[in-house]
Short mmCIF file of C-alpha atoms in Angstrom, two decimals:
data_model
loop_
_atom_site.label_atom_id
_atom_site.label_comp_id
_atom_site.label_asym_id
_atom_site.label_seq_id
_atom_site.Cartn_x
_atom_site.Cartn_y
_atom_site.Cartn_z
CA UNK A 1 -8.88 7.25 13.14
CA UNK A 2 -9.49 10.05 10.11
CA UNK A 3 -7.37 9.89 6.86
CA UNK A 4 -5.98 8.03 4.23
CA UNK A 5 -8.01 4.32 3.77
CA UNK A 6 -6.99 2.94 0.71
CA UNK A 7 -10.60 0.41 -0.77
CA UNK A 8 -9.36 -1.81 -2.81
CA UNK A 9 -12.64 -2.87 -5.54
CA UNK A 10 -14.40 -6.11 -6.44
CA UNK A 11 -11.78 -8.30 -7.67
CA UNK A 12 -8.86 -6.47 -6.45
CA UNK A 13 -10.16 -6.67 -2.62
CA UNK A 14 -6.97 -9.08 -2.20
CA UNK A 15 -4.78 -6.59 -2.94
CA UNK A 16 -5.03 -4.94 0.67
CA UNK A 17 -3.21 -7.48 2.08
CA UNK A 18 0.49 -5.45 0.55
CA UNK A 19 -1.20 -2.40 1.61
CA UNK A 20 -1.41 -3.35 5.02
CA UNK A 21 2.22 -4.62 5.61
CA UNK A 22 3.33 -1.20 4.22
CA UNK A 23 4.56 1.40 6.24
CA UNK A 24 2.45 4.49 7.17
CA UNK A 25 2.45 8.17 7.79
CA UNK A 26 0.27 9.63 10.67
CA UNK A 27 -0.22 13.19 12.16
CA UNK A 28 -0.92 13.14 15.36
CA UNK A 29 -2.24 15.93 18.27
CA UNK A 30 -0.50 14.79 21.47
CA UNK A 31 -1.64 16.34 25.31
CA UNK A 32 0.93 16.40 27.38
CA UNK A 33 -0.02 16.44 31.51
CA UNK A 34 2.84 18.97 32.30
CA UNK A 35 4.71 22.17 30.52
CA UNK A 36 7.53 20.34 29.08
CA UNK A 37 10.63 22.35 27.58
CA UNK A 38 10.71 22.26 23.73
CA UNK A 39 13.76 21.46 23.39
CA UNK A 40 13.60 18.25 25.53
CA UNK A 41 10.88 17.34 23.87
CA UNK A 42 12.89 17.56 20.64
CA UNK A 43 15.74 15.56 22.62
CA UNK A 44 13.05 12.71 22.98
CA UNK A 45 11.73 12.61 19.55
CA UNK A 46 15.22 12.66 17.98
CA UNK A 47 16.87 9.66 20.47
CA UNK A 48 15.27 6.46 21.58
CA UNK A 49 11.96 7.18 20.05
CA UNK A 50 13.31 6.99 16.40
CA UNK A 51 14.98 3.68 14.57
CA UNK A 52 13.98 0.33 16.59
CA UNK A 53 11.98 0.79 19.24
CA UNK A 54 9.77 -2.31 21.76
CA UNK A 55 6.39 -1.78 22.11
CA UNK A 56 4.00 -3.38 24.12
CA UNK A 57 0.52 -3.62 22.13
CA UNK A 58 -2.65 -1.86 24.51
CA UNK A 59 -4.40 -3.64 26.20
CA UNK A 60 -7.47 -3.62 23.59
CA UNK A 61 -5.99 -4.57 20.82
CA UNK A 62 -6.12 -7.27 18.17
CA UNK A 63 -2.82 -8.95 18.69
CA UNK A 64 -1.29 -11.35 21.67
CA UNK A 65 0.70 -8.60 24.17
CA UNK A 66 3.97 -9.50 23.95
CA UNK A 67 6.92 -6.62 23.62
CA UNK A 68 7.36 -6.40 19.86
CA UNK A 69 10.10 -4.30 17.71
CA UNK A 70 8.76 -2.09 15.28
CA UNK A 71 10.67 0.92 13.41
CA UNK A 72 10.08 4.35 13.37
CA UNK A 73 11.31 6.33 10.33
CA UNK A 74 11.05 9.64 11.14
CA UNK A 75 9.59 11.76 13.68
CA UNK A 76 9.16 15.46 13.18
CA UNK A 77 7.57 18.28 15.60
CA UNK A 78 5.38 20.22 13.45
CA UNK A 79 3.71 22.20 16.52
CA UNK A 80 4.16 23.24 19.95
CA UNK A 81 1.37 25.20 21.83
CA UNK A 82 1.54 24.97 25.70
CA UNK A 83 0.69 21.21 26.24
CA UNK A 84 -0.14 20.37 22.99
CA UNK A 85 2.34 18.68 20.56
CA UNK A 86 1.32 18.07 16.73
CA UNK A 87 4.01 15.81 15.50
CA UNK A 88 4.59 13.35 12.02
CA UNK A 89 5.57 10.34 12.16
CA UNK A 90 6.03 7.62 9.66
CA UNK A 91 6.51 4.15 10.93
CA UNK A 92 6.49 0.99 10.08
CA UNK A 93 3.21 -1.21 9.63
CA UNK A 94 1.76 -2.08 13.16
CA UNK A 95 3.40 -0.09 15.34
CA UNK A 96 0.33 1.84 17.46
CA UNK A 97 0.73 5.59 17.99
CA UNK A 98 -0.95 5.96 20.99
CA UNK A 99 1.42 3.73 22.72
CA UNK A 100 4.58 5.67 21.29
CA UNK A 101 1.98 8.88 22.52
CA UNK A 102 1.91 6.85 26.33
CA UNK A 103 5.84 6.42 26.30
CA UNK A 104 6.47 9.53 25.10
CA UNK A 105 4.89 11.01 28.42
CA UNK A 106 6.60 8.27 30.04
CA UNK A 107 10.42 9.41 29.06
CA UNK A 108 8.99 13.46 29.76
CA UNK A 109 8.21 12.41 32.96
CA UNK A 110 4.58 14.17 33.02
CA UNK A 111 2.74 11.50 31.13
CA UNK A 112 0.55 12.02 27.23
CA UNK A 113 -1.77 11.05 25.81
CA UNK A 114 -3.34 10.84 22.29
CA UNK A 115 -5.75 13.34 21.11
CA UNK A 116 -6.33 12.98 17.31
CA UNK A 117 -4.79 10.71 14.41
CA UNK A 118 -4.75 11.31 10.83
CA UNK A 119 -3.15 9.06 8.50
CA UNK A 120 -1.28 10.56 5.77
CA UNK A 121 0.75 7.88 4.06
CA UNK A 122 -0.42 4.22 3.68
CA UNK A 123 2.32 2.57 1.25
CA UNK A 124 2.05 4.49 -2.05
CA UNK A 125 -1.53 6.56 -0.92
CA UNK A 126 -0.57 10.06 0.56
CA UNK A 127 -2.95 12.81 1.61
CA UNK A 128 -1.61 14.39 -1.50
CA UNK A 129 -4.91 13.39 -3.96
CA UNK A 130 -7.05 11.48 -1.55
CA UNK A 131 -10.44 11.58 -2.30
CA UNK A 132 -14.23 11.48 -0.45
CA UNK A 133 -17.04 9.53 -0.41
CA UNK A 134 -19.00 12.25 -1.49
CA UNK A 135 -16.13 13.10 -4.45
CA UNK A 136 -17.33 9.35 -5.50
CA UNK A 137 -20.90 9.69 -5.30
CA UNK A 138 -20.29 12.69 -6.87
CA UNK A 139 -18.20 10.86 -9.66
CA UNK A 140 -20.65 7.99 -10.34
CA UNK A 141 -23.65 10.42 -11.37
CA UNK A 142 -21.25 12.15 -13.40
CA UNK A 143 -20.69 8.90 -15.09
CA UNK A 144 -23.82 7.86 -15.41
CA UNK A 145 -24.76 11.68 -16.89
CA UNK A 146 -22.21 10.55 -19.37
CA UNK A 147 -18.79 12.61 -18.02
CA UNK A 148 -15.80 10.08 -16.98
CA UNK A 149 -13.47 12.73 -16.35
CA UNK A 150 -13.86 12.40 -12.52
CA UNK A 151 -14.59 9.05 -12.03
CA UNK A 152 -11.39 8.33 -13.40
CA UNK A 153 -9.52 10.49 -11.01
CA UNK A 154 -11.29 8.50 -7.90
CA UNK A 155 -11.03 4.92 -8.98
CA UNK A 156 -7.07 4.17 -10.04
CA UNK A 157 -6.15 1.29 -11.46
CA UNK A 158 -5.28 -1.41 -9.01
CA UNK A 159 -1.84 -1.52 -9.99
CA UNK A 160 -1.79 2.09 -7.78
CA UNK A 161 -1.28 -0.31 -5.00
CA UNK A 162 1.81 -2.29 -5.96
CA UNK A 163 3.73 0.86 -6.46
CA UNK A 164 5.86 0.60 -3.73
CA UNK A 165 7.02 -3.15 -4.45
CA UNK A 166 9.58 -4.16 -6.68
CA UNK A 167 8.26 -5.87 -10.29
CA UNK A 168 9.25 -8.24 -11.93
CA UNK A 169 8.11 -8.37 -15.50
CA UNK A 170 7.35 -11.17 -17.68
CA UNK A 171 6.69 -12.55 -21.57
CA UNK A 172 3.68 -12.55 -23.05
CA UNK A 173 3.56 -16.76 -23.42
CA UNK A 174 3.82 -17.02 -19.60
CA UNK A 175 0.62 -14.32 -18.77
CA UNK A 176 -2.13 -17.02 -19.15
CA UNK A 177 -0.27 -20.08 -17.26
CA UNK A 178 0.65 -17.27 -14.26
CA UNK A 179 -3.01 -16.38 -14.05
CA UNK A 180 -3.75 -20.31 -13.50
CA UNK A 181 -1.44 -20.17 -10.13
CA UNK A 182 1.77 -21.64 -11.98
CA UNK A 183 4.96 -20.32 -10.55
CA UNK A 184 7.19 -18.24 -12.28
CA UNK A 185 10.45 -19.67 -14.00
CA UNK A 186 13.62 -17.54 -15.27
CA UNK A 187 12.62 -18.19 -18.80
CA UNK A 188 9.59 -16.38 -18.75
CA UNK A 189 11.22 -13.35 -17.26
CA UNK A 190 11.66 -10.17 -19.80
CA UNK A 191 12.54 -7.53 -17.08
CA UNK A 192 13.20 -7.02 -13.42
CA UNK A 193 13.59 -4.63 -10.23
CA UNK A 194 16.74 -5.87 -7.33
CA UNK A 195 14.80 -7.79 -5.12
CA UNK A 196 15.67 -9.91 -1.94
CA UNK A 197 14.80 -13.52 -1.48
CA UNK A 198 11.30 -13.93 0.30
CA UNK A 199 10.42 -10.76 -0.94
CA UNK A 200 6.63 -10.12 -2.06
CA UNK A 201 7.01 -9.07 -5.74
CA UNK A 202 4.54 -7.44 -8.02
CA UNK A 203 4.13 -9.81 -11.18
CA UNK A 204 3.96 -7.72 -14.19
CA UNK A 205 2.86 -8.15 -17.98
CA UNK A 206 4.79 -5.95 -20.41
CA UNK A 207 1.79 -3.56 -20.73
CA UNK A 208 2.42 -2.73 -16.85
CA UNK A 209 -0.95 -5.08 -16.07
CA UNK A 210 -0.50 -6.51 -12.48
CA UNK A 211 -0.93 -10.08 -12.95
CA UNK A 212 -0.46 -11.26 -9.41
CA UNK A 213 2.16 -10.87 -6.41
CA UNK A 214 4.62 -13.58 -5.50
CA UNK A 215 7.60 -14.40 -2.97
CA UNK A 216 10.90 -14.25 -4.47
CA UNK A 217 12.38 -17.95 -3.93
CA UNK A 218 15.75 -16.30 -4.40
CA UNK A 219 17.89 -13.06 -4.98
CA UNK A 220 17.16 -11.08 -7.81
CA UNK A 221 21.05 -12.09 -8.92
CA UNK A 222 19.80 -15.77 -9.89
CA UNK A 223 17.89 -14.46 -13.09
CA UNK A 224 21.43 -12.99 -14.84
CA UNK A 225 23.23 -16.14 -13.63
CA UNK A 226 21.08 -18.44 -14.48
CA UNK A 227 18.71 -19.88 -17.61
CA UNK A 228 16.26 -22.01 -16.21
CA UNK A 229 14.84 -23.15 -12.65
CA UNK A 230 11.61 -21.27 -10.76
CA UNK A 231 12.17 -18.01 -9.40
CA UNK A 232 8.84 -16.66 -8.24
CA UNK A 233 6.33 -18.41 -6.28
CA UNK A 234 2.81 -17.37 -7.11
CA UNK A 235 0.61 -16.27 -4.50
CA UNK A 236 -2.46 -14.07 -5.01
CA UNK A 237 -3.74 -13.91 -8.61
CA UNK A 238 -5.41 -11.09 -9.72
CA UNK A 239 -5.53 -11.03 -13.73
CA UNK A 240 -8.47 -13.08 -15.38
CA UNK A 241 -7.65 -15.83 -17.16
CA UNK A 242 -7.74 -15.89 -20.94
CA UNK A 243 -6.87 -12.79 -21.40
CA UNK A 244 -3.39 -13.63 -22.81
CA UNK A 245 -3.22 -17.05 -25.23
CA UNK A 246 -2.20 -19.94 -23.55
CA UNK A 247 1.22 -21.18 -25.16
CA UNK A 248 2.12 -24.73 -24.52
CA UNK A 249 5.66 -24.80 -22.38
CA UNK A 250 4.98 -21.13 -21.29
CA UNK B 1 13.98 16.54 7.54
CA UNK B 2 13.34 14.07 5.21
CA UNK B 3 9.78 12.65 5.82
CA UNK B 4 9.83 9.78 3.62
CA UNK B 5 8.98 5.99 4.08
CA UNK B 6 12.25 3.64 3.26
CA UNK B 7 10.17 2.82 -0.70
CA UNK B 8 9.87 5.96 -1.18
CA UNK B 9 13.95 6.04 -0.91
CA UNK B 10 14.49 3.66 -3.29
CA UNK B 11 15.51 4.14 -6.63
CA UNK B 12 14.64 1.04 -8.04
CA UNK B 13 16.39 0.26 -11.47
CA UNK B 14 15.35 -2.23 -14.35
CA UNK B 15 17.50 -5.03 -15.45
CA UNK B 16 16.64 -6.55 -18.59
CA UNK B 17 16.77 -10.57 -18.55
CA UNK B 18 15.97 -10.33 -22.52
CA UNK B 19 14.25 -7.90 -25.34
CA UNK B 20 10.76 -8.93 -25.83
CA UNK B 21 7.37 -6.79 -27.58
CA UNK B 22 4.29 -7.56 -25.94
CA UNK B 23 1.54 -8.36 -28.83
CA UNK B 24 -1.48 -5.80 -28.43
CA UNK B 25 -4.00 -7.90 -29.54
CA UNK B 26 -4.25 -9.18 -25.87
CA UNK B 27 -4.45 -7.05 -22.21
CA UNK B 28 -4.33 -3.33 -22.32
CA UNK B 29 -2.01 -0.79 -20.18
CA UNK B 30 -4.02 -0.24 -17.04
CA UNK B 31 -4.83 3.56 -18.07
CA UNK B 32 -6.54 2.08 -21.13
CA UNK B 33 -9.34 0.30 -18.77
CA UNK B 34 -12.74 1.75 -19.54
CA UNK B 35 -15.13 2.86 -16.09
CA UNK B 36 -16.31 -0.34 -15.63
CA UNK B 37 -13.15 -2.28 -16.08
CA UNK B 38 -11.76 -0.41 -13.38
CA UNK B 39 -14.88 -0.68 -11.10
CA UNK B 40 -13.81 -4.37 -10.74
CA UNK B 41 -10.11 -3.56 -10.86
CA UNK B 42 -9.67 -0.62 -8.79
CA UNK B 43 -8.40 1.13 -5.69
CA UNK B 44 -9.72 4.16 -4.05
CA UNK B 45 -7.81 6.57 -2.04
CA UNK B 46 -9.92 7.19 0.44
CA UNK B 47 -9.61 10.44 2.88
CA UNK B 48 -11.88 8.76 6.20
CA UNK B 49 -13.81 10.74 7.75
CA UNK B 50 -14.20 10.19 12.12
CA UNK B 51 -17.18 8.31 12.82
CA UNK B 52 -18.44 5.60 10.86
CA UNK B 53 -15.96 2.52 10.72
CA UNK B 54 -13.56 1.18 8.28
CA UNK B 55 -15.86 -1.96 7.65
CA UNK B 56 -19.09 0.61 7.11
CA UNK B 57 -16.86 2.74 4.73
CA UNK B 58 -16.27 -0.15 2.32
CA UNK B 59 -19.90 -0.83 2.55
CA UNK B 60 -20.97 2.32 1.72
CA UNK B 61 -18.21 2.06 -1.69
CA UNK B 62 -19.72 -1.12 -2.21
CA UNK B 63 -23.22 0.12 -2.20
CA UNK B 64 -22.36 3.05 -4.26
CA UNK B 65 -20.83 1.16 -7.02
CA UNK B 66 -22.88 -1.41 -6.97
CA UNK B 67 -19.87 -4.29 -6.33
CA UNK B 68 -20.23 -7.36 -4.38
CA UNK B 69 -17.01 -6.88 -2.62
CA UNK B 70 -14.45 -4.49 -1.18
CA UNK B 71 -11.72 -3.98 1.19
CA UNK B 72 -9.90 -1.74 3.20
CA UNK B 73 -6.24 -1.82 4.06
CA UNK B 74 -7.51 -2.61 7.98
CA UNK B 75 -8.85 -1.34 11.10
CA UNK B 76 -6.01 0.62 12.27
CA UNK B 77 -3.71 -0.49 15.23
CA UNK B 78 -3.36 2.73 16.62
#
């Protein structure tokens, strides 16, 4: 696999864990063993292959294989050269390519296969401004010549990789006691994004500093109805303590 | 057709619970960080190259930067 590999530094390594449950964007090179007709190829791609779909995971892979559902988002032809079919397809986290590839060939009737992978989408990373190792190296001399301006354009902040979840963001007097794993009540709560109950939230300080991600313990709705009560449980803390005061009550 | 991921649909609105001012004697808006705050705080989109692994690309970050620790969104269930 080539493409986009989002590294998540030092003591934000935790945050890969949202990252990975995102959904993705791959371009893939697919072989078919027969001359298939375009335009059944298109009937494929554009009927049982997109929406829900079962997959069974290959046989070398990391997870028990059981038939599992996974969703595919879109799925778009981008080439078509004798055998050879470069397609885009963004999906939903876990779902393997080279088995859609395998079943593909399957519904043809001539049988595929995967040639090459890229990924160009993991959660809020696109191919768009991805960077290399050597565009770091690079960066870190320049740095330590003095020059930030490109070191700053390979390491983003770490909030980067929350982009895609909703926030929820809260009072300064609550910062401290969220960094020391409490939970999150409705009084501390300033502002908010709709969110769903068991939802993994984004837990915001006013400043837009990610403090730490947390499951929504109910509907977004409860913080207009109600005045008290714990809507947000903590789960991964990434903010430093002391940073903000510590209020008593917060 | 539209190529994006369901987020990427969303046009996520903010409801306000109550006004409040953050003080700026304490934190700093994430563009503020200086190099080394966001060595320790960071994310790097990285464009992987075919050969080495995920696990020996965050190595090689880790090595570059000089940091302890690093991780990669996972070896990729392809």
């Amino acid at each position: 696999m080539t493409g986009v590999l989002p590294i998540a530094l030092d003591k934000a390594t935790r945050i890969v864990e949202v990252l990975l449950k995102a959904g993705k964007e791959y371009v893939a090179l697919m072989h078919l063993h027969a001359l298939v007709d375009e335009k059944k190829i298109q009937e494929a791609v554009n009927g049982e292959f997109l929406g829900k779909i079962q997959q069974l995971p290959p046989i070398r892979s990391a997870v028990k294989r059981q038939l599992r559902q996974r969703e595919i988002y879109y799925l778009q032809i981008l080439e078509v050269e004798g055998q050879d079919v470069l397609f885009k397809v963004g999906c939903e986290a876990g779902t393997y390519i080279r088995k859609l590839i395998h079943d593909l060939g399957l519904k043809l009737g001539c049988g595929a296969h995967m040639v090459q992978l890229v990924r160009t989408k993991a959660g809020p990373f696109t191919d768009k401004n991805w960077k290399s190792l050597h565009d770091l190296k690079d960066a870190y001399e320049f740095w330590k010549e003095g020059n930030e301006e490109e070191i700053r354009k390979v390491i983003l902040p770490m909030e980067k990789a929350v982009e895609h979840l909703p926030k929820i963001w809260v009072m300064d007097n609550c910062v401290d006691t969220l960094c020391h794993g409490a939970d999150l009540s409705v009084p501390g709560v300033a502002k908010y994004h709709e969110f769903n109950r068991d939802e993994t939230l984004a837990i915001m300080t006013l400043k837009d500093e990610l403090i730490s991600l947390g499951i929504a313990l109910e509907h977004s709705n409860s913080i207009r109805k109600k005045e008290r009560g714990k809507i947000v449980k903590n789960h991964k803390v990434f903010m430093e303590r002391k940073i903000y005061p510590r209020f008593k009550n917060g | 057709m539209e190529t994006l991921l369901p987020f990427e649909k969303k046009d996520r609105k903010i409801l306000v619970k109550r006004e409040a001012e953050t003080d700026s004697s304490y934190g700093k808006k994430p563009e503020e960080r200086s190099v080394e705050e966001l060595i320790h705080y960071g994310v790097i989109n990285l464009n992987k190259f075919a050969g080495p692994s995920s696990h020996q690309i965050s190595d090689y970050v880790q090595k570059i930067l000089g940091i302890q620790k690093a991780g990669h969104s996972g070896t990729l269930a392809v």
